[in-house]
């Protein structure tokens, strides 16, 4: 494979840009684990669209509302009665950093959906603070998504989405909504916050679905 | 690349001539893609400092602050020179933006190189002759490291509707009687538009700075929904 530009451009316009004068780069390590266009960081950068909400666990509720309007609620105690797993995963942010081997503890979404009857294909995630994001229900199931409450052996810090955030690490990190509050399931796709301003509705980092261009 | 302007020992403004620029809004950024001789590529995002513009050939400015362990920023701050060709994609970002038609006053708060997209707002405000009150509060280490400082001082004095204030955290300019200090509730309250005026607040800077300022703004009565943030860097 050559290193050409984004696929799918008009025929005849595909061009391999010449090397940038003087640029050598120095990160070649573990590139096989990096999705296209990402670089590795060992920090944990923070990106949020507004102030960090402070959510008391005594007030915390998580709700799933189905396409028929029926609602299922969990409070902090109810959350902790669900199965909990330790998750070690790589994170990929659309702003191009990837962080390898992050350690989380969380409750698989499958456990929540076990009591929910739905055939909806789309989910809109809503958060304390008003942030929203959308993703297919299928991406929330199959042991690939969690409500995470712990990071690196500690309770999840507010700046990283505590007390509880969605964790969907096989999609770009903006889908892993911080301060998660509810899922609204529906038969029609409704775009979330970033998706509504030009970011991709699905956001698979391995297919480099950054923007809805 | 048509021009390189040093902003400090570790920061530069790059002026790029883009033949087919789609136009941009104040506050947006672009991606710069560098290619090594073996085809290895690195892409990073940088904020646009230039005033909003429509589609067509354009000169756009981006601000680059060198990060010590960076792979790309040291190259852009020390190596790149006029005449070099860079591959760019943009503009990007649709949330941390200001349009001259947006209603209500605007409060900008920038930390360090986080001032760059705010400079674009200030310039766009001037170019549009906007009647909206606009304030910029800058927090930087020293006057020598503050990006776009002479222009901001000049605009603070001359530009109708715009006022500028700086807080120096390490070293204040000669003649400034206030000792260097971090932004706190009292200083913020004196410097920013009062919450009763309902300004839209744009806060950009390192994560810890943005966290602090956003919390101070909330405590001062600003509504969360009116505070837009753009953070860079890590938190524990």
Coordinates of C-alpha atoms in Angstrom, one line a residue:
Chain A
X1 CA 0.0 0.0 0.0
X2 CA 1.3 3.4 -0.8
X3 CA 0.5 6.3 1.5
X4 CA -2.0 8.1 -0.7
X5 CA -4.7 10.5 0.4
X6 CA -8.2 9.7 1.5
X7 CA -9.9 7.0 -0.7
X8 CA -12.9 7.8 -2.7
X9 CA -11.8 11.0 -4.3
X10 CA -12.6 11.7 -8.0
X11 CA -10.6 9.6 -10.4
X12 CA -7.5 11.3 -11.6
X13 CA -7.2 13.6 -8.6
X14 CA -5.6 11.0 -6.3
X15 CA -2.1 12.2 -5.7
X16 CA 0.7 11.3 -3.5
X17 CA 2.0 14.4 -1.9
X18 CA 5.7 14.9 -1.9
X19 CA 7.6 14.7 1.3
X20 CA 7.6 17.8 3.4
X21 CA 11.0 19.5 3.2
X22 CA 13.0 18.7 6.3
X23 CA 10.4 16.6 8.0
X24 CA 11.5 13.1 9.2
X25 CA 9.1 12.3 12.0
X26 CA 10.2 10.0 14.8
X27 CA 7.2 7.9 15.9
X28 CA 7.1 4.7 14.1
X29 CA 6.5 2.4 17.1
X30 CA 3.5 0.1 17.2
X31 CA 2.0 1.7 14.2
X32 CA 0.2 -1.5 13.5
X33 CA -2.0 -0.8 16.5
X34 CA -2.7 2.8 15.5
X35 CA -5.8 3.5 13.3
X36 CA -5.0 5.7 10.3
X37 CA -4.1 9.3 11.0
X38 CA -3.6 8.7 14.7
X39 CA -0.5 9.3 16.9
X40 CA 0.2 7.8 20.3
X41 CA 0.2 9.7 23.5
X42 CA 0.8 8.6 27.0
X43 CA -1.1 11.5 28.5
X44 CA -4.9 11.6 28.9
X45 CA -6.0 14.7 27.1
X46 CA -9.4 16.2 27.9
X47 CA -11.8 17.6 25.4
X48 CA -15.3 18.8 26.4
X49 CA -17.5 21.4 24.8
X50 CA -18.4 23.2 28.0
X51 CA -17.8 23.3 31.8
X52 CA -17.3 20.0 33.7
X53 CA -20.6 19.1 35.5
X54 CA -20.4 17.9 39.1
X55 CA -22.9 15.1 39.5
X56 CA -23.5 13.7 43.0
X57 CA -23.8 9.9 43.0
X58 CA -26.8 10.3 45.4
X59 CA -28.6 12.2 42.6
X60 CA -27.3 10.2 39.7
X61 CA -29.8 8.4 37.5
X62 CA -29.4 6.5 34.3
X63 CA -32.4 6.0 32.1
X64 CA -33.1 4.0 28.9
X65 CA -36.2 5.0 27.0
X66 CA -37.3 2.7 24.2
X67 CA -39.0 3.6 20.9
X68 CA -42.4 2.8 22.5
X69 CA -41.8 5.3 25.3
X70 CA -41.2 2.8 28.1
X71 CA -38.5 3.9 30.5
X72 CA -36.0 1.9 32.6
X73 CA -34.2 3.6 35.5
X74 CA -31.1 2.8 37.5
X75 CA -29.7 4.8 40.4
X76 CA -26.2 4.5 41.8
X77 CA -27.1 1.5 43.9
X78 CA -29.0 -0.2 41.1
X79 CA -26.0 0.4 38.8
X80 CA -23.7 -1.4 41.2
X81 CA -26.0 -4.4 41.4
X82 CA -25.3 -5.1 37.7
X83 CA -22.3 -7.2 36.7
X84 CA -19.0 -5.2 36.6
X85 CA -16.0 -6.0 34.5
X86 CA -12.4 -4.7 34.3
X87 CA -11.7 -3.4 30.8
X88 CA -8.2 -2.8 29.3
X89 CA -8.6 -1.0 26.0
X90 CA -7.0 1.5 23.6
X91 CA -8.7 4.9 23.1
X92 CA -8.8 6.8 19.9
X93 CA -9.8 10.4 19.8
X94 CA -10.9 12.2 16.6
X95 CA -8.4 14.9 17.4
X96 CA -5.8 12.2 16.5
X97 CA -4.4 11.0 19.7
X98 CA -4.6 7.4 20.7
X99 CA -3.8 6.1 24.2
X100 CA -2.9 2.4 24.6
X101 CA -3.9 0.0 27.4
X102 CA -6.2 2.2 29.5
X103 CA -7.7 0.4 32.5
X104 CA -11.4 0.9 33.3
X105 CA -14.0 -0.8 35.4
X106 CA -17.6 -0.6 34.1
X107 CA -20.9 -2.3 33.7
X108 CA -21.5 -3.8 30.2
X109 CA -24.5 -2.2 28.4
X110 CA -25.7 -5.8 27.7
X111 CA -26.6 -6.0 31.4
X112 CA -28.8 -2.9 31.1
X113 CA -30.4 -4.1 27.8
X114 CA -31.3 -7.5 29.4
X115 CA -34.4 -5.9 30.9
X116 CA -35.2 -3.7 27.9
X117 CA -37.4 -4.8 25.1
X118 CA -36.5 -3.0 21.9
X119 CA -36.0 -3.4 18.2
X120 CA -34.7 0.1 17.7
X121 CA -31.6 0.5 15.7
X122 CA -30.5 4.0 16.9
X123 CA -29.5 5.4 20.3
X124 CA -29.2 9.0 21.3
X125 CA -27.0 9.5 24.4
X126 CA -27.8 12.5 26.6
X127 CA -25.5 13.7 29.4
X128 CA -25.5 15.8 32.5
X129 CA -24.5 19.2 31.2
X130 CA -26.5 18.7 28.0
X131 CA -24.0 17.0 25.7
X132 CA -25.5 14.4 23.3
X133 CA -24.1 11.9 20.9
X134 CA -25.7 9.2 18.7
X135 CA -24.6 5.7 17.7
X136 CA -26.2 2.5 16.5
X137 CA -27.7 0.3 19.2
X138 CA -25.6 -2.6 17.8
X139 CA -22.4 -0.8 18.8
X140 CA -23.6 -0.7 22.5
X141 CA -24.1 -4.5 22.6
X142 CA -21.9 -7.6 22.4
X143 CA -19.6 -6.7 25.2
X144 CA -18.2 -3.7 23.4
X145 CA -19.7 -0.9 25.5
X146 CA -19.9 -0.1 29.2
X147 CA -21.1 2.4 31.7
X148 CA -17.7 3.1 33.3
X149 CA -17.3 4.3 36.8
X150 CA -13.6 3.6 37.5
X151 CA -10.4 4.5 35.7
X152 CA -6.9 3.2 36.6
X153 CA -8.0 1.7 39.9
X154 CA -9.7 4.9 41.1
X155 CA -13.3 6.3 40.9
X156 CA -13.6 8.1 37.6
X157 CA -12.7 11.8 38.0
X158 CA -15.3 14.5 36.9
X159 CA -12.9 15.9 34.3
X160 CA -12.9 12.5 32.6
X161 CA -16.6 12.0 32.9
X162 CA -17.2 10.8 36.5
X163 CA -19.1 9.6 38.2
X164 CA -20.1 7.6 35.2
X165 CA -19.5 7.8 31.5
X166 CA -20.2 5.7 28.5
X167 CA -17.2 3.7 27.2
X168 CA -17.4 2.6 23.6
X169 CA -13.7 2.3 22.7
X170 CA -14.1 0.8 19.3
X171 CA -15.5 4.1 18.1
X172 CA -13.9 7.6 18.3
X173 CA -13.9 8.8 21.9
X174 CA -16.5 11.5 21.4
X175 CA -19.0 8.6 21.4
X176 CA -17.9 7.6 24.9
X177 CA -20.0 10.4 26.4
X178 CA -18.9 11.7 29.7
X179 CA -21.5 12.3 32.6
X180 CA -23.9 9.9 30.9
X181 CA -27.5 10.3 31.9
X182 CA -29.8 8.5 29.4
X183 CA -30.2 6.6 26.2
X184 CA -33.1 7.3 24.0
X185 CA -33.8 4.5 21.5
X186 CA -35.5 5.1 18.2
X187 CA -36.2 3.7 14.8
X188 CA -34.9 6.9 13.1
X189 CA -31.4 8.3 13.5
X190 CA -31.2 11.5 15.4
X191 CA -27.8 13.3 15.3
X192 CA -26.0 14.3 18.5
X193 CA -23.9 17.3 19.4
X194 CA -20.7 16.8 17.3
X195 CA -22.6 14.8 14.6
X196 CA -24.8 17.8 14.1
X197 CA -21.8 20.0 13.3
X198 CA -20.1 17.9 10.8
X199 CA -18.7 14.9 12.6
X200 CA -19.4 11.4 11.4
X201 CA -22.6 9.6 12.6
X202 CA -20.8 6.3 13.2
X203 CA -17.1 7.3 13.9
X204 CA -15.1 4.1 13.4
X205 CA -11.4 5.0 13.8
X206 CA -10.2 2.0 11.7
X207 CA -12.2 3.4 8.8
X208 CA -11.2 6.9 9.7
X209 CA -14.8 8.1 9.9
X210 CA -13.9 11.5 11.4
X211 CA -16.1 13.9 9.4
X212 CA -19.4 13.6 7.6
X213 CA -17.8 15.2 4.5
Chain B
X1 CA 3.9 29.0 3.3
X2 CA 4.4 32.7 2.6
X3 CA 5.5 34.1 6.0
X4 CA 6.7 33.0 9.4
X5 CA 6.3 35.3 12.3
X6 CA 8.0 34.6 15.6
X7 CA 5.6 35.1 18.6
X8 CA 8.1 34.0 21.2
X9 CA 11.0 31.7 21.6
X10 CA 8.6 28.7 21.4
X11 CA 5.7 29.9 19.3
X12 CA 5.2 31.1 15.8
X13 CA 2.5 32.3 13.5
X14 CA 2.5 30.6 10.1
X15 CA 1.0 32.4 7.2
X16 CA -0.3 30.1 4.5
X17 CA -1.5 31.0 1.1
X18 CA -4.3 28.6 0.2
X19 CA -5.4 28.7 -3.4
X20 CA -8.8 27.1 -2.9
X21 CA -9.8 27.9 0.7
X22 CA -13.4 27.1 1.4
X23 CA -13.7 30.0 3.9
X24 CA -13.8 29.7 7.7
X25 CA -15.5 31.0 10.8
X26 CA -13.8 32.6 13.7
X27 CA -12.6 29.9 16.2
X28 CA -12.1 27.1 13.7
X29 CA -8.9 25.1 13.1
X30 CA -7.2 23.3 10.3
X31 CA -5.2 20.1 10.1
X32 CA -1.6 20.2 8.9
X33 CA -0.2 17.0 7.4
X34 CA 3.5 16.4 7.1
X35 CA 5.0 13.6 5.0
X36 CA 8.5 12.1 5.7
X37 CA 10.6 10.8 2.8
X38 CA 9.6 7.2 3.6
X39 CA 5.9 8.1 3.3
X40 CA 5.3 8.3 7.1
X41 CA 2.8 11.0 7.9
X42 CA 1.8 13.0 10.9
X43 CA -1.2 15.2 11.2
X44 CA -1.9 17.9 13.9
X45 CA -4.6 20.5 14.3
X46 CA -3.8 24.2 14.7
X47 CA -6.2 27.1 15.4
X48 CA -6.7 29.8 12.8
X49 CA -5.9 33.3 13.9
X50 CA -7.1 35.1 10.8
X51 CA -10.5 36.8 10.6
X52 CA -13.3 34.8 9.1
X53 CA -13.3 34.7 5.4
X54 CA -15.4 33.5 2.5
X55 CA -14.4 31.0 -0.1
X56 CA -11.6 31.7 -2.6
X57 CA -7.9 32.2 -2.5
X58 CA -6.9 33.2 1.0
X59 CA -4.0 33.9 3.3
X60 CA -4.7 32.2 6.6
X61 CA -2.7 32.3 9.8
X62 CA -2.3 29.5 12.3
X63 CA -0.6 29.7 15.6
X64 CA 1.8 26.9 16.7
X65 CA 3.1 26.6 20.2
X66 CA 6.1 24.2 20.6
X67 CA 5.5 21.3 22.9
X68 CA 8.7 19.9 24.4
X69 CA 8.1 16.3 23.5
X70 CA 6.2 17.1 20.3
X71 CA 6.9 15.5 17.0
X72 CA 5.3 18.1 14.8
X73 CA 5.3 21.4 16.7
X74 CA 9.1 21.7 17.0
X75 CA 9.4 21.2 13.2
X76 CA 6.8 23.9 12.6
X77 CA 8.3 26.3 15.1
X78 CA 11.9 25.9 14.1
X79 CA 12.3 24.2 10.7
X80 CA 9.6 25.3 8.3
X81 CA 10.3 28.4 6.2
X82 CA 8.6 30.6 3.6
X83 CA 8.4 28.8 0.3
X84 CA 7.7 25.4 1.9
X85 CA 4.6 23.6 0.8
X86 CA 2.4 22.2 3.5
X87 CA -0.7 20.0 3.0
X88 CA -3.7 21.4 5.0
X89 CA -7.3 20.3 5.5
X90 CA -9.9 22.6 6.8
X91 CA -11.5 24.5 8.2
X92 CA -12.6 22.1 11.0
X93 CA -14.8 22.5 14.1
X94 CA -18.3 23.8 14.2
X95 CA -18.9 24.5 17.9
X96 CA -16.2 26.8 19.2
X97 CA -17.1 29.4 16.6
X98 CA -18.4 32.9 16.6
X99 CA -20.4 34.6 13.8
X100 CA -20.8 38.3 13.7
X101 CA -24.5 37.8 13.5
X102 CA -24.6 35.9 16.8
X103 CA -26.7 37.9 19.3
X104 CA -25.4 39.3 22.6
X105 CA -22.1 40.3 24.1
X106 CA -19.0 38.0 24.0
X107 CA -16.5 37.3 26.6
X108 CA -13.2 35.6 25.6
X109 CA -10.8 34.0 28.0
X110 CA -7.6 32.6 26.7
X111 CA -4.7 30.8 28.5
X112 CA -1.3 30.8 26.8
X113 CA -1.5 29.8 23.1
X114 CA -5.2 29.3 23.7
X115 CA -5.5 32.9 22.7
X116 CA -5.1 32.0 19.0
X117 CA -8.7 31.2 18.0
X118 CA -9.8 34.2 20.2
X119 CA -7.6 36.5 18.1
X120 CA -9.6 35.3 15.1
X121 CA -12.8 36.4 16.9
X122 CA -11.3 39.8 17.7
X123 CA -10.2 40.3 14.1
X124 CA -13.6 39.1 12.8
X125 CA -15.4 41.5 15.1
X126 CA -13.3 44.4 13.7
X127 CA -13.7 43.3 10.1
X128 CA -17.4 43.1 10.4
X129 CA -17.7 46.3 12.3
X130 CA -19.8 44.4 14.9
X131 CA -21.6 46.5 17.5
X132 CA -21.5 43.6 20.0
X133 CA -19.5 44.3 23.2
X134 CA -16.4 42.0 23.1
X135 CA -13.9 41.4 25.8
X136 CA -10.7 39.3 25.9
X137 CA -9.1 38.3 29.2
X138 CA -5.7 36.7 28.5
X139 CA -3.7 34.7 31.0
X140 CA 0.0 34.2 30.0
X141 CA 3.3 33.6 31.8
X142 CA 5.1 36.8 30.7
X143 CA 4.5 39.5 28.1
X144 CA 7.5 38.1 26.1
X145 CA 5.7 34.8 25.6
X146 CA 2.2 36.1 24.9
X147 CA 1.1 35.6 21.3
X148 CA -0.2 38.5 19.3
X149 CA 0.3 40.8 22.3
X150 CA 1.1 44.1 20.5
X151 CA -1.9 43.7 18.2
X152 CA -4.2 42.9 21.1
X153 CA -3.0 46.0 23.1
X154 CA -3.5 48.2 20.1
X155 CA -6.9 46.8 19.3
X156 CA -7.9 47.1 23.0
X157 CA -7.2 50.8 22.7
X158 CA -8.6 51.4 19.2
X159 CA -11.2 48.8 18.3
X160 CA -14.7 50.1 19.0
X161 CA -16.6 47.8 21.4
X162 CA -13.5 45.7 22.2
X163 CA -11.5 45.7 25.5
X164 CA -8.5 43.7 26.4
X165 CA -7.0 42.7 29.7
X166 CA -4.0 40.5 30.6
X167 CA -3.1 38.6 33.7
X168 CA 0.6 37.7 34.0
X169 CA 1.3 34.5 36.0
X170 CA 5.1 34.6 36.1
X171 CA 6.3 38.1 35.3
X172 CA 4.4 41.3 34.9
X173 CA 5.6 44.0 32.5
X174 CA 7.7 46.9 34.0
X175 CA 5.5 49.5 35.6
X176 CA 2.7 47.1 36.3
X177 CA 2.1 47.4 40.1
X178 CA 0.2 44.2 40.4
X179 CA 2.4 41.2 41.2
X180 CA 2.2 38.2 38.9
X181 CA -0.7 35.9 39.9
X182 CA -3.0 33.3 38.7
X183 CA -6.5 34.2 37.7
X184 CA -8.8 34.0 40.7
X185 CA -12.4 34.7 41.4
X186 CA -11.8 38.4 42.3
X187 CA -9.7 39.1 39.3
X188 CA -12.0 37.3 36.9
X189 CA -15.1 39.1 38.3
X190 CA -13.4 42.5 37.6
X191 CA -12.3 41.6 34.2
X192 CA -15.2 39.8 32.5
X193 CA -18.6 41.0 31.4
X194 CA -21.1 40.5 34.2
X195 CA -23.3 37.4 34.1
X196 CA -26.4 39.6 34.1
X197 CA -25.5 40.8 30.6
X198 CA -25.6 37.1 29.5
X199 CA -22.4 37.0 27.4
X200 CA -21.5 34.0 25.5
X201 CA -18.1 32.9 27.0
X202 CA -15.4 31.3 24.9
X203 CA -12.6 29.7 27.0
X204 CA -9.6 28.2 25.4
X205 CA -6.3 27.0 26.9
X206 CA -4.6 24.1 28.7
X207 CA -7.0 21.7 30.4
X208 CA -6.3 22.8 33.9
X209 CA -6.7 26.5 32.9
X210 CA -10.0 25.9 31.2
X211 CA -11.3 23.8 34.1
X212 CA -10.5 26.6 36.5
X213 CA -12.0 29.4 34.4
X214 CA -15.1 27.5 33.5
X215 CA -15.7 26.8 37.2
X216 CA -15.1 30.4 38.1
X217 CA -17.5 31.6 35.5
X218 CA -20.2 29.2 36.8
X219 CA -19.6 30.4 40.3
X220 CA -19.9 34.0 39.1
X221 CA -23.4 33.2 37.8
X222 CA -22.7 32.5 34.1
X223 CA -24.9 29.7 32.7
X224 CA -23.2 26.5 31.7
X225 CA -25.0 26.6 28.3
X226 CA -23.3 29.9 27.5
X227 CA -19.8 28.7 28.2
X228 CA -18.0 27.1 25.3
X229 CA -14.7 25.5 25.9
X230 CA -11.7 24.3 23.9
X231 CA -9.1 22.4 25.9
X232 CA -5.7 21.1 25.0
X233 CA -3.4 18.8 26.9
X234 CA -3.9 16.2 29.6
X235 CA -5.5 15.9 33.0
X236 CA -4.5 13.2 35.6

